PDB file of C-alpha atoms in Angstrom:
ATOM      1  CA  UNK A   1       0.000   0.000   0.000  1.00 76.00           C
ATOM      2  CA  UNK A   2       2.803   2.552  -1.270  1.00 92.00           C
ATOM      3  CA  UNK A   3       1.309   5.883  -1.929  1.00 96.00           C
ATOM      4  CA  UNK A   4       0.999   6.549  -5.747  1.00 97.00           C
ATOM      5  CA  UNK A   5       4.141   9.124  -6.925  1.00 98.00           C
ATOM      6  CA  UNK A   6       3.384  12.402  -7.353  1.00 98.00           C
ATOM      7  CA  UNK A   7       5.315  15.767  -8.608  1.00 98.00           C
ATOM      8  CA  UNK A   8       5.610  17.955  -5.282  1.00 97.00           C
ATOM      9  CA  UNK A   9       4.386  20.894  -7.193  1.00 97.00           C
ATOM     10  CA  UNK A  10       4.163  22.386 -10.777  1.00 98.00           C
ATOM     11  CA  UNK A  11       3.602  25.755 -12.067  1.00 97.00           C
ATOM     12  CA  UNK A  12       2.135  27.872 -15.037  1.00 96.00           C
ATOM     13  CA  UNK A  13       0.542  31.279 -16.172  1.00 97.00           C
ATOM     14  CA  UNK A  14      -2.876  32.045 -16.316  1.00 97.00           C
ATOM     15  CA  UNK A  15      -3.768  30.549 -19.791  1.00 97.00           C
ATOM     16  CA  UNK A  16      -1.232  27.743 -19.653  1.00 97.00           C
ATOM     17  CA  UNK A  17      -1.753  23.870 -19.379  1.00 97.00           C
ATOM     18  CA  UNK A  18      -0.171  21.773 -16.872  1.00 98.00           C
ATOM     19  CA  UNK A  19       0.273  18.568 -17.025  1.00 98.00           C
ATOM     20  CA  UNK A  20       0.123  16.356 -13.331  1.00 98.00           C
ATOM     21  CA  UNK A  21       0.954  12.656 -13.242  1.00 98.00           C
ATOM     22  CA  UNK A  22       0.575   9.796 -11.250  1.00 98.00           C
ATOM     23  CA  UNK A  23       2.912   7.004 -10.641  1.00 98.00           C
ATOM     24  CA  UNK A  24       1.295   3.814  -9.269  1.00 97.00           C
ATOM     25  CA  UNK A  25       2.097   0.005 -10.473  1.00 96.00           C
ATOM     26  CA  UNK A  26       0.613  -3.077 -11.776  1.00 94.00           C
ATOM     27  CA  UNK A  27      -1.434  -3.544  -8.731  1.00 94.00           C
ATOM     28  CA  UNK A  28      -3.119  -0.368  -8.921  1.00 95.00           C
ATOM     29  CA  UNK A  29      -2.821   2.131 -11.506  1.00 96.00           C
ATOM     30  CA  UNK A  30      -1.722  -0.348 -14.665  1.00 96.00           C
ATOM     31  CA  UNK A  31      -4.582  -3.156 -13.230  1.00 94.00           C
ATOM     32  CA  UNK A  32      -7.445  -1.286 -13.199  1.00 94.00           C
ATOM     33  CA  UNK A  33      -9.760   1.777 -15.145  1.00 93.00           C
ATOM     34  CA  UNK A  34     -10.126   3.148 -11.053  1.00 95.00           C
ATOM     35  CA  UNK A  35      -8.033   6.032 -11.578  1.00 97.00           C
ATOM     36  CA  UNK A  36      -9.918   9.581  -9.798  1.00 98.00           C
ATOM     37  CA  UNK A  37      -8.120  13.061  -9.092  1.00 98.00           C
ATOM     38  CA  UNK A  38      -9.579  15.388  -6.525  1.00 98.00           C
ATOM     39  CA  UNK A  39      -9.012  19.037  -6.032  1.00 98.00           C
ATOM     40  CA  UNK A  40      -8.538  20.662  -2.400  1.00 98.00           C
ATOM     41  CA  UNK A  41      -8.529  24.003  -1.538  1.00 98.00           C
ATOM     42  CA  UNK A  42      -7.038  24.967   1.817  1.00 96.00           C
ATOM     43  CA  UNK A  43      -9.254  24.112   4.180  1.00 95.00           C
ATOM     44  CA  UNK A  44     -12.116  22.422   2.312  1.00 97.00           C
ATOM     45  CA  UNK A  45     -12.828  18.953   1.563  1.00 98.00           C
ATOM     46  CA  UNK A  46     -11.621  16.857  -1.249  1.00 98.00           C
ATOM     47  CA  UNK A  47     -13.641  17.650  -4.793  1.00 98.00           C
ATOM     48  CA  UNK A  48     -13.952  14.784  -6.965  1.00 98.00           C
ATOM     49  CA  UNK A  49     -12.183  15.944 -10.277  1.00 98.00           C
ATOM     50  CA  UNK A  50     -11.968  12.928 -12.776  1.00 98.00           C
ATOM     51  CA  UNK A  51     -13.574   9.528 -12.205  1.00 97.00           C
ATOM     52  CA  UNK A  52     -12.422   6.241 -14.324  1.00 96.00           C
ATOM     53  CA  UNK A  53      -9.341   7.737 -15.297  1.00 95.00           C
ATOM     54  CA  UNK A  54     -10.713  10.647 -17.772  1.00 97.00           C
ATOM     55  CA  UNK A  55     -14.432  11.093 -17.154  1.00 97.00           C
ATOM     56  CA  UNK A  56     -15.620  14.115 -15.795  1.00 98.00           C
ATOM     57  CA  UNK A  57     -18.554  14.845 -12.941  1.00 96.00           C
ATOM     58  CA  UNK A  58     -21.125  16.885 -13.821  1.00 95.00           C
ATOM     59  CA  UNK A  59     -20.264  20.926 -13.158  1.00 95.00           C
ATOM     60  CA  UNK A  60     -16.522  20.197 -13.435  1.00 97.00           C
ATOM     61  CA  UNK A  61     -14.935  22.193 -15.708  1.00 96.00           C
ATOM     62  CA  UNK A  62     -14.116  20.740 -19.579  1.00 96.00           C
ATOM     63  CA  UNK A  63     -10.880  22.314 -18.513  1.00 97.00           C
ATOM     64  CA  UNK A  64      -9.832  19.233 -16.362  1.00 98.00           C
ATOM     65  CA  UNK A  65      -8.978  16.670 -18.402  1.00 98.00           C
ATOM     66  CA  UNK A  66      -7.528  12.555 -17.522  1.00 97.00           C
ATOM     67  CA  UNK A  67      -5.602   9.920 -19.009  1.00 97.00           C
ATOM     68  CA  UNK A  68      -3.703   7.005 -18.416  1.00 96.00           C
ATOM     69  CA  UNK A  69      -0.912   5.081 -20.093  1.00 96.00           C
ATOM     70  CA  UNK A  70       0.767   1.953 -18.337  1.00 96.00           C
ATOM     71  CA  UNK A  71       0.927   2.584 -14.612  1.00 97.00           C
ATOM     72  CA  UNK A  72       0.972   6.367 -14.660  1.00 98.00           C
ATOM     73  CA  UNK A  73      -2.058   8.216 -14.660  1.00 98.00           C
ATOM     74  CA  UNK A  74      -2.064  11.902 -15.905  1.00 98.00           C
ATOM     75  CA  UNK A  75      -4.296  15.418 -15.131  1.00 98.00           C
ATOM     76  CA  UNK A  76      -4.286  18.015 -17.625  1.00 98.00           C
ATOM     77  CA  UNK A  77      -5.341  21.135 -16.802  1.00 98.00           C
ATOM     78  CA  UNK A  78      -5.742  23.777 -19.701  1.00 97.00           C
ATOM     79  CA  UNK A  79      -6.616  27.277 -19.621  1.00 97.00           C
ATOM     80  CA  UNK A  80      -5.402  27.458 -15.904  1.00 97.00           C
ATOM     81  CA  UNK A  81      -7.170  30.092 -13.820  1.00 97.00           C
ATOM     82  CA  UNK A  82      -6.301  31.761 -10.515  1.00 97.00           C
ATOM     83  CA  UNK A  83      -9.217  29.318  -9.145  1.00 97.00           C
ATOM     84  CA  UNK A  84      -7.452  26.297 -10.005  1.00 98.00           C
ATOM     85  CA  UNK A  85      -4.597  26.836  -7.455  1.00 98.00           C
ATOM     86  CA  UNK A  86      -5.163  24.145  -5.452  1.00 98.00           C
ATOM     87  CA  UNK A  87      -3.578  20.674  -3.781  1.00 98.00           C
ATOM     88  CA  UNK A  88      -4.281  17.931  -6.367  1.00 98.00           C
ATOM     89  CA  UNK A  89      -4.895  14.102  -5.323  1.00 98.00           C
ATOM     90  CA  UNK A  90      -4.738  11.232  -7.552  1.00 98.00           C
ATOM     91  CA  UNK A  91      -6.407   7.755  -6.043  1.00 98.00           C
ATOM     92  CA  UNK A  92      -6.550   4.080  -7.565  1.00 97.00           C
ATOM     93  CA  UNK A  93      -8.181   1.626  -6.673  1.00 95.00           C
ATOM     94  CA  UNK A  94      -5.847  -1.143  -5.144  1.00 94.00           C
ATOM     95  CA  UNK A  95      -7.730  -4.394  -5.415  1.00 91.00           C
ATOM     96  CA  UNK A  96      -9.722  -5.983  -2.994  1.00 89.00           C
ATOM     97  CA  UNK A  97     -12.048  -3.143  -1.875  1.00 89.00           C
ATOM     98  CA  UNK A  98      -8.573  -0.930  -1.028  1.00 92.00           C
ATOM     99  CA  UNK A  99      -7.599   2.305  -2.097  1.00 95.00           C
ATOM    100  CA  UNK A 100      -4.384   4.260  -2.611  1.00 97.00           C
ATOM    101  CA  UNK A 101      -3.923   7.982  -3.041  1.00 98.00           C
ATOM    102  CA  UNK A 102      -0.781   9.832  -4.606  1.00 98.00           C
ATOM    103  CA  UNK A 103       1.359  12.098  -2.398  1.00 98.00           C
ATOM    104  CA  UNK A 104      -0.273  15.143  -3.772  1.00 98.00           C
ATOM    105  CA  UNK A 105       0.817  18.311  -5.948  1.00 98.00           C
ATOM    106  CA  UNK A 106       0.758  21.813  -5.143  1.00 98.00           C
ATOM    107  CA  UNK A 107      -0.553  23.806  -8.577  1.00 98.00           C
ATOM    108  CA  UNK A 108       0.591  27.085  -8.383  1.00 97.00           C
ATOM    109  CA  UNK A 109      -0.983  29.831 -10.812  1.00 97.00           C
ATOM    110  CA  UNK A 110       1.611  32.053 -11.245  1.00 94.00           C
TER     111      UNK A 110
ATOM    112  CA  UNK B   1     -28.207  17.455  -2.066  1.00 96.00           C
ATOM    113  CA  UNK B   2     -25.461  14.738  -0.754  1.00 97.00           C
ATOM    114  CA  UNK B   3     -24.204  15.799   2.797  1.00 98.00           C
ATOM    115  CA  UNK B   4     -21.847  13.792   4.817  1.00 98.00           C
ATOM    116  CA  UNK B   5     -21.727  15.826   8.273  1.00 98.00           C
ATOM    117  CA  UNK B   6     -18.646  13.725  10.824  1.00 98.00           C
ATOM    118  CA  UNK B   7     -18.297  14.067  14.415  1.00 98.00           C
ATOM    119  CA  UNK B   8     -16.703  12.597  17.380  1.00 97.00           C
ATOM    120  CA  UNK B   9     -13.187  14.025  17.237  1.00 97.00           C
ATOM    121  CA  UNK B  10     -11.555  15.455  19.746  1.00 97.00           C
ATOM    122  CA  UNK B  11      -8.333  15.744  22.160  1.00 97.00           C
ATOM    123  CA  UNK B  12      -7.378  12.075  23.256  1.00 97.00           C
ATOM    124  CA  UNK B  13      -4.310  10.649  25.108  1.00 97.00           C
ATOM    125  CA  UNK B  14      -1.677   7.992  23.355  1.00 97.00           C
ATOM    126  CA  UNK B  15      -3.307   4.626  24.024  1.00 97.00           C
ATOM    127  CA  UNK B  16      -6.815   5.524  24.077  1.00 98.00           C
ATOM    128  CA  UNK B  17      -9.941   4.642  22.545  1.00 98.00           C
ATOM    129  CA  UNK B  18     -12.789   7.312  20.202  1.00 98.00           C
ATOM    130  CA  UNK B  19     -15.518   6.931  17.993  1.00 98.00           C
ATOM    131  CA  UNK B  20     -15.765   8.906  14.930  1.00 98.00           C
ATOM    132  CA  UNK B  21     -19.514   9.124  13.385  1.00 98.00           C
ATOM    133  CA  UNK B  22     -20.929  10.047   9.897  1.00 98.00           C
ATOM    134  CA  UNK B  23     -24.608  11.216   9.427  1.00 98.00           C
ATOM    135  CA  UNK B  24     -25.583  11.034   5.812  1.00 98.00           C
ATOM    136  CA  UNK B  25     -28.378  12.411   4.176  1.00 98.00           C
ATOM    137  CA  UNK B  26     -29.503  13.077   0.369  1.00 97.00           C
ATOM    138  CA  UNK B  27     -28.762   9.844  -1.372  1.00 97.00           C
ATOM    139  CA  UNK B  28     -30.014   5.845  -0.331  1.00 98.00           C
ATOM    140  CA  UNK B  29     -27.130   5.477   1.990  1.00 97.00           C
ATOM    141  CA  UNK B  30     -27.752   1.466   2.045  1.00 95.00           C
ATOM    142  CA  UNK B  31     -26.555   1.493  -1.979  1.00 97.00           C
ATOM    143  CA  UNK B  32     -23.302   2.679  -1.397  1.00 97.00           C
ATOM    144  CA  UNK B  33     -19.836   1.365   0.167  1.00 97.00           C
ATOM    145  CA  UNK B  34     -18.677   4.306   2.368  1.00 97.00           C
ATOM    146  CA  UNK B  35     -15.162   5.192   3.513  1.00 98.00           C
ATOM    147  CA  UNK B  36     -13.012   7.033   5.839  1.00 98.00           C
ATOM    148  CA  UNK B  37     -10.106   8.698   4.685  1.00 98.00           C
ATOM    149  CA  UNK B  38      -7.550  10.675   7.142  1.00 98.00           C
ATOM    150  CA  UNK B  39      -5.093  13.507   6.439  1.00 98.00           C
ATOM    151  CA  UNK B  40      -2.658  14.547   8.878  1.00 98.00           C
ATOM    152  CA  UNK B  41      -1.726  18.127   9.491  1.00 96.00           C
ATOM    153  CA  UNK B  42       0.065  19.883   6.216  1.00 95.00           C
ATOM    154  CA  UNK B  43      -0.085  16.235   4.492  1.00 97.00           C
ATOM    155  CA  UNK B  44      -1.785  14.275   1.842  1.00 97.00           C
ATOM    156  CA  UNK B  45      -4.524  12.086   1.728  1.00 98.00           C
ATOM    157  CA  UNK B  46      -4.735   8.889   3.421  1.00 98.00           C
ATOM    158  CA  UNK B  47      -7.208   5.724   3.046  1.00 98.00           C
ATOM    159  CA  UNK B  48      -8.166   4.477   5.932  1.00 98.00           C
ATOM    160  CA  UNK B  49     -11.034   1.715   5.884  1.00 98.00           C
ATOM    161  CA  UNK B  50     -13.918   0.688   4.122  1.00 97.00           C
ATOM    162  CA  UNK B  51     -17.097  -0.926   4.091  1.00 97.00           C
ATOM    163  CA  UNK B  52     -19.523  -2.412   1.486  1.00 96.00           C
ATOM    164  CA  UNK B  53     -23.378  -1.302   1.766  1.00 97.00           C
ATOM    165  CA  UNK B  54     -24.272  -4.779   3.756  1.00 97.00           C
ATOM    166  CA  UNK B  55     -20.641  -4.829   5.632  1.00 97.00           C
ATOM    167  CA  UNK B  56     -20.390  -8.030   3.552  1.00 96.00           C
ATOM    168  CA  UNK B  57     -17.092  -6.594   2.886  1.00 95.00           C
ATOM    169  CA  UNK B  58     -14.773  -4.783   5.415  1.00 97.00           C
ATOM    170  CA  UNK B  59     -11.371  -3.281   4.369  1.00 97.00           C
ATOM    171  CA  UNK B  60      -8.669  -1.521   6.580  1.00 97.00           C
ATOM    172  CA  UNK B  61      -5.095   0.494   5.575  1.00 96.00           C
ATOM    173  CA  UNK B  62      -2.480  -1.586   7.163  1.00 95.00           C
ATOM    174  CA  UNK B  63      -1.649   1.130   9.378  1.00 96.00           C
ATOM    175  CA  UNK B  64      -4.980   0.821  10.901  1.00 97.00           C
ATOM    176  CA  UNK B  65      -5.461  -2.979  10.487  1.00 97.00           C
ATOM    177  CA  UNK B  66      -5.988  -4.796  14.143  1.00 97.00           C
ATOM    178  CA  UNK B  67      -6.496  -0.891  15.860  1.00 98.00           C
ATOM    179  CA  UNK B  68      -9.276   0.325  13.839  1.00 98.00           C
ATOM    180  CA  UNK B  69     -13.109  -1.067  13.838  1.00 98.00           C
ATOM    181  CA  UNK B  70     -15.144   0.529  10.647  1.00 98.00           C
ATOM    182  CA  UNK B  71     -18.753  -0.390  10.733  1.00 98.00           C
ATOM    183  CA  UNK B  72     -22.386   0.871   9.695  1.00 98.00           C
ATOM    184  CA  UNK B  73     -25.836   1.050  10.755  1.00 98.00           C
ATOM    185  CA  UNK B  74     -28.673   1.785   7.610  1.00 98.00           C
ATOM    186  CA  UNK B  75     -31.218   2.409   9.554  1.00 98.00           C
ATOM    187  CA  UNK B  76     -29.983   5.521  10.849  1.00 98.00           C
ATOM    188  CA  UNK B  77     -27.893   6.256   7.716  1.00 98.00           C
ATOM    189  CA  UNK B  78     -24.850   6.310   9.819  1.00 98.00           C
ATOM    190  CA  UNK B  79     -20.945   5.338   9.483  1.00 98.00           C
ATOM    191  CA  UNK B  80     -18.651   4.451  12.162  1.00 98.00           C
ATOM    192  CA  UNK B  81     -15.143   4.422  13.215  1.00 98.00           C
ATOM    193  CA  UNK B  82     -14.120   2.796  16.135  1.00 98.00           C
ATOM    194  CA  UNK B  83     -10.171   3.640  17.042  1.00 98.00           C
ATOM    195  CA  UNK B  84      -8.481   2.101  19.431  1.00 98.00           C
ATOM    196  CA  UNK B  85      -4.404   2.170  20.724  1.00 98.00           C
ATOM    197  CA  UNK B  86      -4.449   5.535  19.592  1.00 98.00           C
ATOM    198  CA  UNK B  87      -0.815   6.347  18.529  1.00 97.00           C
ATOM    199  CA  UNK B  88       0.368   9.496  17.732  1.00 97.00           C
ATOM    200  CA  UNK B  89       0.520   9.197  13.923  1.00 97.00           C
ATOM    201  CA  UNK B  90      -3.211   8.639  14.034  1.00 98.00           C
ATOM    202  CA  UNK B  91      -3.452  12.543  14.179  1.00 98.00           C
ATOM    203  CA  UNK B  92      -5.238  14.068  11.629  1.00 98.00           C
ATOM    204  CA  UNK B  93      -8.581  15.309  10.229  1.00 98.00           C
ATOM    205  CA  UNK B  94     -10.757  12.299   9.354  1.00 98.00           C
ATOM    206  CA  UNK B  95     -12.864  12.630   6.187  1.00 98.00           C
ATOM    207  CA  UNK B  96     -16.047  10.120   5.899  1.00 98.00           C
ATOM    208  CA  UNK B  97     -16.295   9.694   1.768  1.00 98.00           C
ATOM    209  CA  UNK B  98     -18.979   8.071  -0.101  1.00 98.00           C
ATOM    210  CA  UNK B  99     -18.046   5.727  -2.608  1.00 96.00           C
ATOM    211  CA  UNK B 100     -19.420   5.459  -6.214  1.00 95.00           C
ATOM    212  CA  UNK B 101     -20.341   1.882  -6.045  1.00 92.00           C
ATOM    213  CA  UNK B 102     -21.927  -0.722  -3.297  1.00 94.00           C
ATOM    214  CA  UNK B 103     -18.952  -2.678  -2.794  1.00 91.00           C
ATOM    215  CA  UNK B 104     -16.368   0.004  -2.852  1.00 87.00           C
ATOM    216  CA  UNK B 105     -15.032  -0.915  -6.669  1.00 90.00           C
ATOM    217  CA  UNK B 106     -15.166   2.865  -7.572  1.00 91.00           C
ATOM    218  CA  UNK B 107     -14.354   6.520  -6.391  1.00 95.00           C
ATOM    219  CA  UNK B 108     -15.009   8.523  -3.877  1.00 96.00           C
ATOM    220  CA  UNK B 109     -17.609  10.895  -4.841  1.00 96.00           C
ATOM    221  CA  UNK B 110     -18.812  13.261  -1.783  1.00 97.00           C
ATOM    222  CA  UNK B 111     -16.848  14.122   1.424  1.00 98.00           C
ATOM    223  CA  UNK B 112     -18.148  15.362   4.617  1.00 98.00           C
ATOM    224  CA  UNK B 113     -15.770  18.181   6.239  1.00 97.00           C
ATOM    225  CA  UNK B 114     -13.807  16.037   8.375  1.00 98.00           C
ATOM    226  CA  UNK B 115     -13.607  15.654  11.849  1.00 98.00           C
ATOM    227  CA  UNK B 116     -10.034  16.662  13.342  1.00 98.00           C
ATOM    228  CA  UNK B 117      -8.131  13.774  16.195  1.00 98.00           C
ATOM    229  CA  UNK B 118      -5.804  14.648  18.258  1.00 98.00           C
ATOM    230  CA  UNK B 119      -3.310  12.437  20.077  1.00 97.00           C
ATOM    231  CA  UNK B 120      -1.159  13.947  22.780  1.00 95.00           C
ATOM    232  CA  UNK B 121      -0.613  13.563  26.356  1.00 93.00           C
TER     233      UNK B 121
END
């Protein structure tokens, strides 16, 4: 139950894209379409971003965007916005009812 | 409106025993696996436990496993968490999260506000 790898923290300019990934294995990330991101604010709760890897819940932004290729998992976020500077979580599932999430990255809008 | 309100944190002493509880409201609670996630202060998320929507299926982080007693009550829409041999790396603000699925195979799509533990002496 290693936490997935995640950057400490990335950057960009209002307008930019980022690009956050997600380092698991084959017993998490590269076994299974179970790949979510969540967004937290300081202070708030966890907001479910991306669900099954790229799919999007309903009043997130077309902005947010997911993939996956082997066993890392990726979060693209385009047209960043002051609003989007934020701690970002990725989470797979782990097998057996188990979860794992990544160690987090700080987006900072600069 | 989904709302996952916790409760039962507080101050407690190395070795000790508390309850966390989850009232939730806005969705059938008895269709969905439910789980408690934990966050220390200034650090990331951490899975905890979790349970499927007839406790057919019970799940704990190994850092928790043998210490930690998850459980569930339908009736009153309610989740539990029973800790016990509180150690000081069990500080941190617990999160009750709702999963996607009835036997927690899917994501966690609401979160209550947390409910911060303590352990000190």
């Amino acid at each position: 139950q290693s936490a997935l790898t995640q950057p400490a923290s990335v950057s960009g300019s209002p307008g930019q894209s980022i690009t956050l990934s997600c380092t698991g294995t084959s017993s998490d990330v590269g076994s299974y379409n179970l790949v979510s991101w969540y967004q937290q604010h300081p202070g708030k709760a966890p907001k479910l971003m991306i669900y099954e890897g790229s799919k999007r819940p309903s009043g997130v932004s077309n902005r947010f965007s997911g993939s996956k290729s082997g066993n890392t998992a990726s979060l693209t976020i385009s047209g960043l916005q002051a609003e989007d500077e934020a701690d970002y979580y990725c989470c797979s599932y782990a097998g057996s009812s188990t979860y794992v999430f990544g160690t987090g990255t700080k987006v900072t809008v600069l | 409106e989904v709302q996952l309100v916790e409760s039962g944190g507080g101050l407690v002493q190395p070795g000790r025993s508390l309850r966390l509880s989850c009232a939730a409201s806005g969705f059938t609670f008895d269709d969905y696996a439910m789980h408690w996630v934990r966050q220390a202060p200034g650090k990331g998320l951490e899975w905890v436990s979790g349970i499927s929507w007839n406790s057919g299926s019970i799940v704990y982080a190994d850092s928790v496993k043998g210490r930690f007693t998850i459980s569930r009550d339908n009736a009153k829409n309610s989740l539990y968490l029973q800790m016990n041999s509180l150690r000081a790396e069990d500080m941190a603000l617990y999160y009750c999260a709702k999963d996607s699925d009835s036997y927690g195979y899917g994501w966690h799509d609401y979160w209550g506000q947390g409910t911060l533990v303590t352990v000190s002496s």
